[in-house]
Amino acid sequence: MHLKIKFYLIFIFLFNSILYSQHEETDSIGYYNNLANIHIKKNQYKEVFFYTQKAINYAQEKANTKEQAIQTAKLGRLYYNLKKHDDAIEKLTESIGLFKTLSPTPEYAKAYYYLGLTYIEKANLTAAETCINKTAAISKALQLKDNDDLILLQKAIINRENKKYELASAQLNTIISKSDTPNLMDTKAEALYQMGLIEQQNNRYNLALSYFNKALNLNAKNQNSEQKSHILLAISLVYDKMLDKSSAYSYLKLHLNLKESLAIANNEKLGINDYEAFKESQRKINQARINKKKKDQERTEKFSRLINYLSVALIAILSLLSFSLYKINIIRKKSNLLLQEKNNELIIAKEKAEKASNARADFLSTVSHELRTPLNAINGITHLLLEENPKKSQLHYLSSLQYSGNYLTAFINDILEINKIDSNKIEIERINFDLKKLLIDIKNSLNEVATKNKNEFILEIDNAIPTHLIGDPIKLSQVFMNLINNALKFTKNGKVSIIAKLKSLQNQKAIIAFEIIDTGIGIPEEKLESVFDSFSQGSTEINRKYGGTGLGLTIVKKILNLLESEIHLKSNVGEGSTFSFELALAFNEQQPDEQVPVQENSFDLSKIKGKNILVVEDNKINQMITKRMLENREILCEVIDNGEEAIEVMKNNKYDLVLMDVHLPGINGTIATKEIRKFDTTTPIIAMTAISLNENREMLLSYGMNDVITKPFIPNDFYVILSKYLVN
């Protein structure tokens, strides 16, 4: 009998163990995930949603926040792939809320990435950019290098949508320049497609078509049908713009056929009735949870009523106090609302002002940049014509044209300088310099102007000023050149004085007071404030008589503000003007090493003859001018028009120097230089660019370039830079 009972107990234990193990096997996240993956392969997305939701519910019941977040994110990605974007945003946002309570994981970064993709589809670029930046931050913290190209691609797409074409192009070119690896095929094809959209937006249809065809060829290797549909439509639109209706129709037909097949495939994955049924079932489940919670709450409330009845007396007393606090709170809320409204108004006004300022800066930068290339052609052709012994009757016109070109160049440079200052894209140097020598050199350079207007030109420098100061001599030269040049220009048969006096030496700094005094025409009292505004001079008559852009004093004021100083002006009409300011400059008690002066404006023609130069330039006029200027100095040159060919030519040939245009079709000059430096680190490469607000010398040199020639350039300076690198 005891043996039977013992056997029976062992049987029950084994049966329960088997039952428990089966229950665990058929009621776990891994089990539901496996079933969901099986149904994905069968395109039975109703079942996929069902088992994914089962996994979410199981994780929630087990208080497993990590798995709940992962499964919720998975459901959000399923919605995104089926183009249910609103549902995708809801689930991905819910998963991110769960991930935030945990340590960062790759799944956390992935949830932000897909939320960013969804916002891009919904054209909410601000939210998309925030999500992609969060993805980048998490990936960087976790050192997930595999995400870098995908993140860079999405940033480029957002910048393209925001019409930041230069930044988007640079990011896309970084991806395009990489090798064709299986993992990069899809990303690189998308980058080529996005570059085509940029060129299409800029009406460069042939270049856009080239990018689209490259994208289509690469797409054939990765079999991304959705991507192929977009590319076919883009090619059709380009052919339509090029008035090739036959090709446009052919590609449009291919696009529509593919789009229809994708729609059919998508409908096969999840019928609308199945999807609505799933959503309805989820609504009922959620409603059941709410009802259960409500019933629990009602039971709690019944128990609470008993306590409330016993607390009536106390509540009655507290009600009076609560009412008083309520009234006070209402008054406080009204005050807060008024303050918030005023604050919002100020924020809106500030944003409008910033947008207007940015729009002005972008416009002026774009205009000045676009003017440089044709202006380079004007100045270059003028220089070539003057070298060809023109007729005397033509010499006057060519000299006038050269003067106008130089004037316009100075004008554009002034605009760019102001924009750089306003956009905080200018840095102040702190190097050793000799103030006395600086002022003497400036005076010597302007002696001719003083003599022309028959002015007495005086420089007074306090001997107590330390010889070796620390500051930015280039910015100071701009200030002095503008102020002194103005004084000499607006004074005739008079006197112009430059005075520098030491006020004090304290805390290793020299406080120096400067005055530029003239006896010229003076400035009316009502113009003393506005004279520092852009494009402002004393009057229209003064502008006609004396010329000038009206930007010099604006630059002076902005530079002095950067140097933590302020310009002051005193003037009387017919008596002259006094401009004054103070600077606090650190001084170096130890004498710095002397540097050997370099002759910047001279070159030896005999030593650069016969040199061989590669010119990489896509503009035909600039090609002709550069080639002619080199051949006039008996320099050999070869001209090509794109970065890809430049890389190949440099691999197979030897040149003494390369002139590289920055803005090229396809791979630009900076990327081409970077690639060349991988196998050639010695050949000098000089950048030639119509430099814009977003470019600077340091940025270009960081790609491996040796020097920068800014278009439009002065011919003599052009030859000096060539001589610097061609003479060994």
XYZ file of C-alpha atoms in Angstrom:
728
model
C 0.000 0.000 0.000
C 2.748 2.411 0.947
C 4.585 1.457 -2.227
C 1.520 2.333 -4.347
C 1.115 5.727 -2.639
C 4.804 6.432 -3.151
C 4.545 5.481 -6.834
C 1.438 7.638 -7.208
C 3.178 10.685 -5.677
C 6.201 10.216 -7.985
C 3.835 9.993 -10.986
C 2.052 13.240 -9.992
C 5.402 15.020 -9.537
C 6.669 13.904 -12.955
C 3.338 14.803 -14.626
C 3.397 18.296 -13.085
C 7.046 18.765 -14.150
C 6.220 17.820 -17.746
C 3.129 20.048 -17.714
C 5.123 22.951 -16.264
C 7.913 22.565 -18.839
C 5.358 22.490 -21.672
C 3.680 25.581 -20.251
C 6.995 27.396 -20.092
C 7.783 26.360 -23.645
C 4.444 27.563 -25.045
C 4.138 30.693 -22.896
C 7.362 32.701 -23.245
C 8.737 35.664 -25.191
C 11.048 33.413 -27.195
C 8.100 31.177 -28.161
C 5.957 34.120 -29.321
C 8.908 35.662 -31.177
C 9.517 32.386 -33.016
C 5.867 32.169 -34.107
C 5.885 35.831 -35.208
C 9.024 35.275 -37.334
C 7.495 32.179 -38.975
C 4.406 34.170 -39.989
C 6.554 37.062 -41.308
C 8.079 34.632 -43.792
C 4.551 33.576 -44.794
C 3.389 37.240 -45.149
C 0.633 36.524 -42.590
C 0.926 39.806 -40.735
C -2.347 39.387 -38.832
C -0.688 36.507 -36.964
C 2.583 38.462 -36.695
C 0.791 41.303 -34.882
C -1.085 38.820 -32.697
C 2.033 37.005 -31.444
C 4.082 40.204 -31.076
C 1.305 41.643 -28.907
C 1.261 38.368 -26.928
C 4.994 38.826 -26.281
C 4.362 42.414 -25.110
C 1.564 41.283 -22.760
C 3.705 38.458 -21.363
C 6.619 40.838 -20.680
C 4.250 43.296 -19.003
C 2.761 40.574 -16.773
C 6.262 39.440 -15.765
C 7.342 43.082 -15.119
C 10.151 42.607 -17.667
C 10.539 46.240 -18.789
C 13.446 45.550 -21.155
C 11.588 42.863 -23.158
C 8.406 44.952 -23.114
C 10.370 47.851 -24.652
C 12.032 45.589 -27.260
C 8.755 43.953 -28.336
C 6.885 47.291 -28.433
C 9.656 48.734 -30.632
C 9.403 45.654 -32.850
C 5.658 46.263 -33.284
C 6.407 49.907 -34.145
C 8.906 48.810 -36.825
C 6.294 46.436 -38.286
C 3.846 49.335 -38.544
C 6.556 51.474 -40.229
C 7.339 48.767 -42.815
C 3.618 48.546 -43.646
C 3.417 52.384 -43.910
C 1.110 52.715 -40.893
C 3.061 55.766 -39.790
C 0.751 57.126 -37.082
C 0.607 53.714 -35.386
C 4.388 53.383 -35.783
C 4.967 56.736 -34.053
C 2.672 55.698 -31.180
C 4.419 52.367 -30.543
C 8.001 53.601 -31.078
C 7.389 56.536 -28.726
C 5.928 54.114 -26.154
C 8.996 51.860 -26.437
C 11.393 54.812 -26.048
C 9.576 55.786 -22.856
C 10.305 52.298 -21.531
C 13.940 52.293 -22.756
C 14.596 55.569 -20.910
C 14.181 53.728 -17.582
C 16.959 51.284 -18.536
C 20.655 51.429 -19.415
C 21.312 52.359 -23.091
C 21.236 49.414 -25.547
C 21.471 48.984 -29.352
C 17.689 48.395 -29.385
C 17.222 51.839 -27.790
C 19.240 53.464 -30.610
C 17.291 51.434 -33.190
C 13.932 52.640 -31.778
C 15.023 56.297 -32.115
C 16.335 55.601 -35.640
C 13.019 54.154 -36.883
C 11.086 56.945 -35.159
C 13.305 59.396 -37.104
C 12.560 57.543 -40.376
C 8.826 57.706 -39.627
C 8.965 61.452 -38.955
C 10.842 61.935 -42.257
C 7.988 60.117 -44.036
C 5.537 62.416 -42.212
C 7.646 65.484 -43.283
C 8.177 66.484 -39.626
C 11.848 67.340 -40.149
C 12.429 68.990 -36.766
C 11.277 65.887 -34.881
C 13.170 63.655 -37.342
C 16.427 65.542 -36.799
C 16.026 65.265 -33.004
C 15.521 61.489 -33.258
C 18.487 60.918 -35.613
C 20.733 63.024 -33.342
C 19.613 60.907 -30.369
C 20.436 57.758 -32.376
C 23.921 59.133 -33.102
C 24.510 60.018 -29.430
C 23.454 56.560 -28.177
C 25.465 54.780 -30.931
C 28.542 56.829 -30.068
C 28.178 56.025 -26.363
C 27.841 52.312 -27.183
C 30.562 52.489 -29.920
C 28.194 51.092 -32.586
C 30.277 51.874 -35.687
C 27.914 49.970 -38.039
C 25.280 52.693 -37.630
C 27.504 55.594 -38.786
C 26.683 55.455 -42.526
C 22.926 55.047 -41.955
C 22.871 57.968 -39.493
C 24.937 60.158 -41.873
C 22.524 59.300 -44.724
C 19.448 60.353 -42.734
C 21.163 63.596 -41.651
C 21.905 64.320 -45.317
C 18.257 63.615 -46.296
C 17.029 66.012 -43.588
C 19.509 68.709 -44.713
C 18.398 68.250 -48.331
C 14.741 68.609 -47.336
C 15.719 71.778 -45.430
C 17.463 73.054 -48.641
C 20.930 72.947 -47.001
C 22.346 71.553 -50.232
C 26.071 72.150 -49.652
C 26.065 70.410 -46.260
C 23.882 67.571 -47.592
C 26.178 67.109 -50.626
C 29.288 66.889 -48.432
C 27.634 64.242 -46.236
C 26.378 62.234 -49.228
C 29.781 62.380 -50.973
C 31.356 60.866 -47.854
C 29.127 57.808 -48.348
C 29.462 57.719 -52.157
C 33.263 57.758 -51.997
C 33.322 54.493 -50.032
C 33.881 51.077 -51.640
C 30.943 48.951 -52.853
C 30.588 46.425 -50.027
C 27.453 44.233 -49.650
C 26.494 45.973 -46.383
C 26.790 49.423 -47.990
C 24.980 48.757 -51.306
C 21.540 49.937 -50.187
C 22.891 52.985 -48.306
C 25.189 54.024 -51.180
C 22.388 53.660 -53.752
C 20.182 55.885 -51.597
C 23.028 58.442 -51.273
C 23.398 58.573 -55.088
C 19.616 59.000 -55.426
C 19.621 61.852 -52.889
C 22.533 63.570 -54.724
C 20.474 63.307 -57.922
C 17.549 65.045 -56.183
C 19.881 67.911 -55.139
C 21.186 68.354 -58.689
C 17.599 68.140 -60.029
C 16.532 70.861 -57.568
C 19.408 73.025 -58.850
C 18.275 72.418 -62.486
C 21.440 70.488 -63.354
C 19.509 67.766 -65.128
C 22.367 65.931 -66.880
C 24.253 65.590 -63.604
C 21.054 64.531 -61.809
C 20.434 61.865 -64.470
C 23.983 60.568 -64.001
C 23.452 60.138 -60.257
C 20.046 58.462 -60.755
C 21.488 55.980 -63.270
C 24.347 55.123 -60.900
C 21.811 54.621 -58.119
C 19.702 52.392 -60.389
C 22.739 50.252 -61.325
C 23.664 49.811 -57.667
C 20.024 49.105 -56.760
C 20.036 46.161 -59.183
C 22.514 44.473 -56.830
C 20.552 44.977 -53.609
C 17.004 44.322 -54.969
C 15.345 47.138 -52.962
C 12.058 47.478 -54.897
C 10.801 50.491 -52.878
C 14.043 52.354 -53.605
C 13.921 51.357 -57.286
C 10.386 52.782 -57.583
C 11.573 56.184 -56.276
C 14.585 56.212 -58.645
C 12.453 55.354 -61.706
C 10.028 58.183 -60.888
C 12.920 60.643 -60.422
C 14.451 59.668 -63.800
C 11.040 60.105 -65.473
C 10.688 63.620 -64.004
C 14.207 64.604 -65.164
C 13.519 63.422 -68.728
C 10.260 65.373 -68.619
C 12.183 68.528 -67.623
C 14.630 67.843 -70.483
C 11.608 67.581 -72.863
C 12.423 63.937 -73.662
C 8.788 62.836 -73.389
C 9.396 59.325 -74.755
C 11.991 58.426 -72.124
C 9.936 60.162 -69.439
C 6.897 58.034 -70.311
C 8.938 54.790 -70.417
C 10.396 55.304 -66.949
C 7.067 56.509 -65.564
C 5.428 53.317 -66.832
C 8.136 51.197 -65.153
C 7.600 53.183 -61.934
C 3.801 52.725 -61.981
C 4.073 48.988 -62.696
C 6.537 48.532 -59.833
C 4.466 50.730 -57.506
C 1.354 48.656 -58.277
C 3.194 45.383 -57.580
C 4.489 46.803 -54.282
C 0.966 47.856 -53.299
C -0.354 44.376 -54.115
C 2.445 42.760 -52.099
C 1.762 45.108 -49.190
C -1.961 44.292 -49.280
C -1.124 40.597 -49.322
C 0.916 41.033 -46.156
C -2.014 42.545 -44.270
C -5.555 43.028 -45.601
C -7.368 46.133 -44.420
C -10.041 43.997 -42.709
C -7.407 41.969 -40.847
C -5.610 45.131 -39.778
C -8.819 46.802 -38.556
C -9.813 43.590 -36.798
C -6.447 43.507 -35.022
C -6.764 47.154 -33.999
C -10.325 46.536 -32.775
C -9.244 43.511 -30.747
C -6.472 45.560 -29.166
C -8.970 48.317 -28.390
C -11.234 45.771 -26.663
C -8.340 44.339 -24.670
C -7.314 47.818 -23.542
C -10.924 48.635 -22.710
C -11.175 45.436 -20.645
C -8.083 46.487 -18.710
C -9.567 49.927 -18.131
C -12.860 48.379 -16.955
C -11.030 46.048 -14.563
C -9.057 48.959 -13.212
C -12.298 50.920 -12.878
C -13.958 48.097 -10.887
C -10.946 47.877 -8.600
C -11.147 51.613 -8.155
C -14.887 51.411 -7.347
C -14.219 48.833 -4.622
C -11.569 51.098 -3.210
C -13.952 54.045 -3.330
C -16.641 52.109 -1.413
C -14.154 51.416 1.316
C -13.050 55.039 1.271
C -16.609 56.332 1.712
C -16.792 54.881 5.183
C -13.696 56.805 6.126
C -15.025 59.926 4.354
C -18.246 59.873 6.429
C -16.159 59.939 9.558
C -14.130 62.864 8.182
C -17.015 65.190 7.198
C -16.486 67.562 10.064
C -12.807 67.925 9.305
C -13.491 68.316 5.566
C -16.016 71.096 6.237
C -13.359 73.076 8.048
C -10.710 72.351 5.450
C -13.099 73.300 2.612
C -13.088 76.917 3.660
C -9.307 76.913 3.642
C -9.233 75.089 0.299
C -11.627 77.621 -1.225
C -9.353 80.469 -0.172
C -6.323 78.672 -1.609
C -8.297 77.962 -4.789
C -9.066 81.658 -5.294
C -5.436 82.536 -4.699
C -4.394 79.832 -7.162
C -6.758 81.203 -9.839
C -5.270 84.664 -9.458
C -1.770 83.198 -9.637
C -2.640 81.161 -12.753
C -4.022 84.235 -14.496
C -0.824 86.115 -13.687
C 1.276 83.199 -14.936
C -0.763 83.004 -18.155
C -0.252 86.702 -18.812
C 3.477 86.338 -18.195
C 3.609 83.256 -20.430
C 1.780 85.054 -23.252
C 4.198 87.974 -23.055
C 7.127 85.563 -22.974
C 5.782 83.723 -26.036
C 5.398 87.020 -27.879
C 9.007 87.906 -27.087
C 10.175 84.450 -28.224
C 8.248 84.768 -31.513
C 9.671 88.263 -32.094
C 13.184 86.979 -31.353
C 12.755 84.032 -33.749
C 11.462 86.336 -36.500
C 14.443 88.644 -36.038
C 16.858 85.698 -36.123
C 15.212 84.274 -39.253
C 15.385 87.662 -40.972
C 19.054 88.031 -40.010
C 19.888 84.491 -41.191
C 17.984 85.031 -44.448
C 19.904 88.261 -45.097
C 23.230 86.594 -44.326
C 22.432 83.583 -46.521
C 21.297 85.829 -49.380
C 24.359 88.077 -49.274
C 26.679 85.090 -48.937
C 25.047 83.333 -51.889
C 25.110 86.466 -54.051
C 28.753 87.241 -53.255
C 29.724 83.606 -53.875
C 27.881 83.383 -57.202
C 29.392 86.682 -58.405
C 32.965 85.527 -57.855
C 33.155 83.047 -60.746
C 31.995 85.458 -63.502
C 34.021 88.240 -61.876
C 37.093 85.999 -61.993
C 36.475 85.607 -65.721
C 36.162 89.405 -66.181
C 39.346 90.157 -64.213
C 41.272 87.312 -65.859
C 40.301 88.230 -69.424
C 41.059 91.900 -68.711
C 44.519 90.934 -67.438
C 45.170 88.798 -70.538
C 44.050 91.592 -72.888
C 46.298 94.111 -71.114
C 49.241 91.741 -71.593
C 48.630 91.526 -75.362
C 49.687 95.113 -76.152
C 46.231 96.621 -76.790
C 45.758 99.718 -78.917
C 46.036 103.042 -77.132
C 42.351 103.662 -77.856
C 41.537 100.379 -76.089
C 43.918 100.812 -73.154
C 41.664 103.354 -71.402
C 38.653 101.060 -71.597
C 40.612 98.041 -70.363
C 42.088 100.023 -67.452
C 38.590 101.195 -66.506
C 37.318 97.623 -66.707
C 40.204 96.432 -64.514
C 39.461 99.181 -61.955
C 35.754 98.264 -61.906
C 36.568 94.589 -61.473
C 38.927 95.333 -58.563
C 36.302 97.613 -56.996
C 33.621 94.936 -57.262
C 36.026 92.344 -55.819
C 36.671 94.568 -52.789
C 32.924 95.107 -52.416
C 32.178 91.362 -52.417
C 35.024 90.730 -49.939
C 33.531 93.360 -47.607
C 30.108 91.678 -47.781
C 31.655 88.285 -46.991
C 33.658 89.768 -44.109
C 30.502 91.281 -42.547
C 28.583 88.033 -42.967
C 31.399 86.049 -41.351
C 31.386 88.375 -38.347
C 27.573 88.310 -38.046
C 27.511 84.498 -38.345
C 30.215 84.037 -35.665
C 32.411 82.299 -38.270
C 35.435 84.474 -37.616
C 38.098 83.778 -35.003
C 40.434 86.223 -33.274
C 44.135 85.310 -33.356
C 46.463 85.961 -30.429
C 50.024 86.170 -31.770
C 53.091 88.331 -31.193
C 53.301 91.493 -33.281
C 54.981 94.918 -33.310
C 52.320 97.678 -33.206
C 54.785 100.422 -34.166
C 55.955 98.510 -37.237
C 52.332 97.708 -38.151
C 51.316 101.403 -38.119
C 54.466 102.493 -39.993
C 53.813 99.889 -42.731
C 50.189 101.021 -43.074
C 51.280 104.671 -43.300
C 53.852 103.823 -45.984
C 51.240 101.895 -48.009
C 48.861 104.907 -47.951
C 51.439 107.643 -48.604
C 50.460 107.696 -52.289
C 46.791 108.414 -51.415
C 47.888 111.223 -49.065
C 50.132 112.741 -51.743
C 47.386 112.524 -54.368
C 45.006 114.608 -52.214
C 47.865 116.925 -51.084
C 47.408 116.004 -47.407
C 49.882 116.287 -44.554
C 50.140 112.741 -43.184
C 51.365 112.385 -39.560
C 51.957 109.323 -37.357
C 52.510 109.827 -33.586
C 53.362 106.700 -31.560
C 53.960 106.818 -27.793
C 57.450 105.434 -27.084
C 56.138 103.935 -23.837
C 54.012 101.413 -25.784
C 55.599 97.943 -25.429
C 57.248 96.704 -28.593
C 56.026 93.131 -28.419
C 52.255 92.921 -28.039
C 49.911 89.926 -28.338
C 46.783 90.253 -30.483
C 45.381 89.913 -33.992
C 47.457 92.125 -36.323
C 45.338 91.240 -39.399
C 42.085 92.423 -37.785
C 43.825 95.546 -36.459
C 45.167 96.251 -39.953
C 41.596 96.078 -41.324
C 40.453 98.609 -38.716
C 43.322 101.052 -39.354
C 43.233 100.680 -43.157
C 39.493 101.465 -43.294
C 39.665 104.428 -40.893
C 42.852 105.981 -42.343
C 41.795 105.391 -45.951
C 38.465 107.139 -45.236
C 40.241 110.056 -43.574
C 42.590 110.514 -46.550
C 39.760 110.091 -49.083
C 37.475 112.706 -47.527
C 40.305 115.228 -46.868
C 41.979 117.412 -49.512
C 44.720 119.980 -48.936
C 44.443 119.216 -45.220
C 45.928 117.115 -42.471
C 45.431 113.505 -41.318
C 46.930 112.343 -37.998
C 47.283 108.856 -36.520
C 47.899 108.956 -32.759
C 48.634 105.998 -30.448
C 49.082 106.708 -26.712
C 49.668 104.376 -23.775
C 47.068 104.989 -21.059
C 48.214 102.388 -18.529
C 50.010 99.098 -17.912
C 48.132 96.768 -15.579
C 47.609 93.005 -15.123
C 50.062 92.207 -17.948
C 47.986 94.313 -20.357
C 48.675 97.573 -22.133
C 45.665 99.920 -22.422
C 46.302 101.894 -25.637
C 44.191 104.805 -26.923
C 44.022 105.384 -30.696
C 42.820 108.446 -32.609
C 42.494 109.035 -36.349
C 41.995 112.786 -36.869
C 41.332 114.553 -40.176
C 40.453 118.097 -41.305
C 38.145 116.902 -44.077
C 34.520 117.473 -44.990
C 33.113 116.221 -41.683
C 29.838 114.418 -40.964
C 26.464 116.043 -40.146
C 25.272 115.544 -36.565
C 22.153 113.617 -37.623
C 24.383 111.090 -39.471
C 26.819 110.367 -36.610
C 24.940 107.215 -35.515
C 23.843 105.832 -38.894
C 27.275 106.251 -40.510
C 28.294 102.886 -38.998
C 25.358 101.092 -40.648
C 25.912 98.991 -43.776
C 25.866 100.889 -47.110
C 25.645 104.217 -45.258
C 27.673 107.362 -46.024
C 27.170 110.993 -45.170
C 24.779 111.600 -48.086
C 23.942 110.542 -51.650
C 26.049 113.440 -52.994
C 29.066 112.252 -50.990
C 28.614 108.732 -52.322
C 28.576 109.996 -55.925
C 31.550 112.300 -55.440
C 33.896 110.114 -53.371
C 32.700 106.595 -54.224
C 33.043 103.637 -51.908
C 30.710 100.879 -50.746
C 29.715 102.296 -47.360
C 30.830 99.050 -45.649
C 34.210 100.132 -44.237
C 32.927 101.667 -40.984
C 30.501 98.760 -40.508
C 33.450 96.336 -40.628
C 35.430 98.573 -38.221
C 32.610 98.611 -35.677
C 31.997 94.860 -35.840
C 35.725 93.963 -35.575
C 36.204 96.272 -32.585
C 33.198 94.660 -30.900
C 34.927 91.281 -31.369
C 38.071 92.815 -29.822
C 35.943 93.983 -26.843
C 36.274 97.645 -27.787
C 33.984 100.422 -29.012
C 34.420 103.068 -31.711
C 33.681 106.737 -30.878
C 33.133 109.571 -33.367
C 33.254 113.351 -33.089
C 32.722 115.468 -36.183
C 31.690 118.887 -37.440
C 30.743 119.652 -41.032
C 33.605 121.441 -42.788
C 36.000 121.009 -39.846
C 36.844 117.319 -39.903
C 36.301 114.122 -37.904
C 37.946 112.209 -35.046
C 37.540 108.456 -34.700
C 38.816 107.022 -31.397
C 38.889 103.694 -29.572
C 40.836 101.877 -26.873
C 42.341 98.374 -26.875
C 43.597 96.226 -24.020
C 46.488 94.177 -25.471
C 48.626 91.666 -23.598
C 52.341 92.288 -23.945
C 55.286 89.913 -24.095
C 58.156 90.937 -21.804
C 60.498 88.477 -23.555
C 61.437 89.326 -27.115
C 60.103 86.653 -29.533
C 62.303 85.025 -32.139
C 62.840 87.274 -35.141
C 61.407 86.021 -38.391
C 63.041 86.541 -41.757
C 60.753 88.736 -43.874
C 59.373 87.032 -46.970
C 58.880 88.829 -50.239
C 55.199 88.052 -50.831
C 54.693 90.124 -53.967
C 57.591 88.992 -56.135
C 58.410 85.892 -58.175
C 61.191 84.652 -60.448
C 59.810 83.888 -63.936
C 62.915 82.027 -65.038
C 62.518 79.413 -62.299
C 58.907 78.442 -63.060
C 59.263 78.077 -66.843
C 58.764 74.557 -68.156
C 57.000 73.315 -65.004
C 54.120 70.888 -65.522
C 50.789 71.723 -63.814
C 47.484 69.793 -63.663
C 44.405 72.096 -63.707
C 41.166 70.532 -62.377
C 38.364 72.970 -63.314
C 34.857 72.359 -64.728
C 34.084 75.949 -65.831
C 35.121 76.362 -69.491
C 35.900 80.097 -69.203
C 38.027 79.581 -66.096
C 39.796 76.707 -67.879
C 40.685 79.011 -70.775
C 41.865 81.879 -68.507
C 43.976 79.701 -66.211
C 45.566 77.821 -69.121
C 46.376 81.065 -70.982
C 47.893 82.683 -67.865
C 50.111 79.639 -67.323
C 51.148 79.368 -70.971
C 51.995 83.098 -71.011
C 54.643 82.235 -68.404
C 55.823 79.221 -70.465
C 54.329 76.725 -67.995
C 52.994 73.390 -69.317
C 49.492 72.453 -68.202
C 46.860 69.754 -68.629
C 43.162 70.534 -67.982
C 40.496 68.065 -66.749
C 36.990 68.843 -65.485
C 36.093 66.381 -62.694
C 37.440 64.931 -59.433
C 37.175 61.258 -60.393
C 39.435 61.683 -63.427
C 41.852 63.807 -61.371
C 42.395 60.886 -58.976
C 43.122 58.457 -61.837
C 45.400 60.900 -63.691
C 47.445 61.541 -60.533
C 47.925 57.801 -60.051
C 49.499 57.431 -63.508
C 51.342 60.749 -64.043
C 53.774 63.069 -62.286
C 53.079 66.814 -62.016
C 54.955 69.647 -60.347
C 51.712 71.135 -58.941
C 47.902 70.699 -59.029
C 45.372 73.579 -59.223
C 42.176 72.033 -57.780
C 38.771 73.735 -58.058
C 36.740 73.027 -54.895
C 33.263 72.813 -56.464
C 33.288 70.035 -59.087
C 30.559 67.763 -60.464
C 30.492 64.344 -58.812
C 33.332 64.082 -56.305
C 34.242 67.637 -55.298
C 37.766 69.014 -55.009
C 38.112 68.424 -51.258
C 37.179 64.729 -51.493
C 39.396 64.284 -54.570
C 42.347 65.820 -52.691
C 41.699 63.571 -49.704
C 41.808 60.513 -51.992
C 44.977 61.702 -53.786
C 46.743 62.178 -50.442
C 46.316 58.454 -49.776
C 48.948 57.675 -52.435
C 50.685 61.035 -53.086
C 51.703 63.170 -50.123
C 54.324 65.363 -51.834
C 52.818 67.030 -54.922
C 51.580 70.544 -53.958
C 47.790 70.919 -54.367
C 46.421 74.486 -54.424
C 42.681 75.012 -53.857
C 40.914 77.443 -56.215
C 37.521 78.529 -54.891
C 34.949 81.299 -54.947
C 35.013 81.039 -51.160
C 31.645 81.266 -49.384
C 30.427 81.856 -45.832
C 30.597 78.120 -45.037
C 34.180 77.733 -46.304
C 37.435 78.892 -44.811
C 41.122 78.400 -45.407
C 41.608 76.073 -42.416
C 38.782 73.782 -43.546
C 40.227 73.434 -47.054
C 43.775 72.834 -45.782
C 42.448 70.059 -43.495
C 41.723 67.924 -46.596
C 45.431 67.934 -47.559
C 45.633 71.076 -49.709
C 48.800 73.170 -49.402
C 47.361 76.621 -50.070
C 44.227 78.494 -51.235
C 43.725 80.894 -54.159
C 40.464 82.820 -53.812
C 38.511 83.721 -56.958
C 38.650 86.339 -58.299
C 42.401 86.522 -57.798
C 44.977 89.209 -58.570
C 47.298 87.818 -61.312
C 50.475 88.856 -59.502
C 49.340 87.082 -56.316
C 48.471 84.022 -58.428
C 52.029 83.839 -59.822
C 53.549 84.473 -56.364
C 51.745 81.447 -54.869
C 52.766 79.267 -57.844
C 56.373 80.411 -57.498
C 56.294 79.602 -53.766
C 55.594 75.912 -54.491
C 57.302 75.476 -57.869
C 60.719 76.938 -56.929
C 62.650 74.290 -54.967
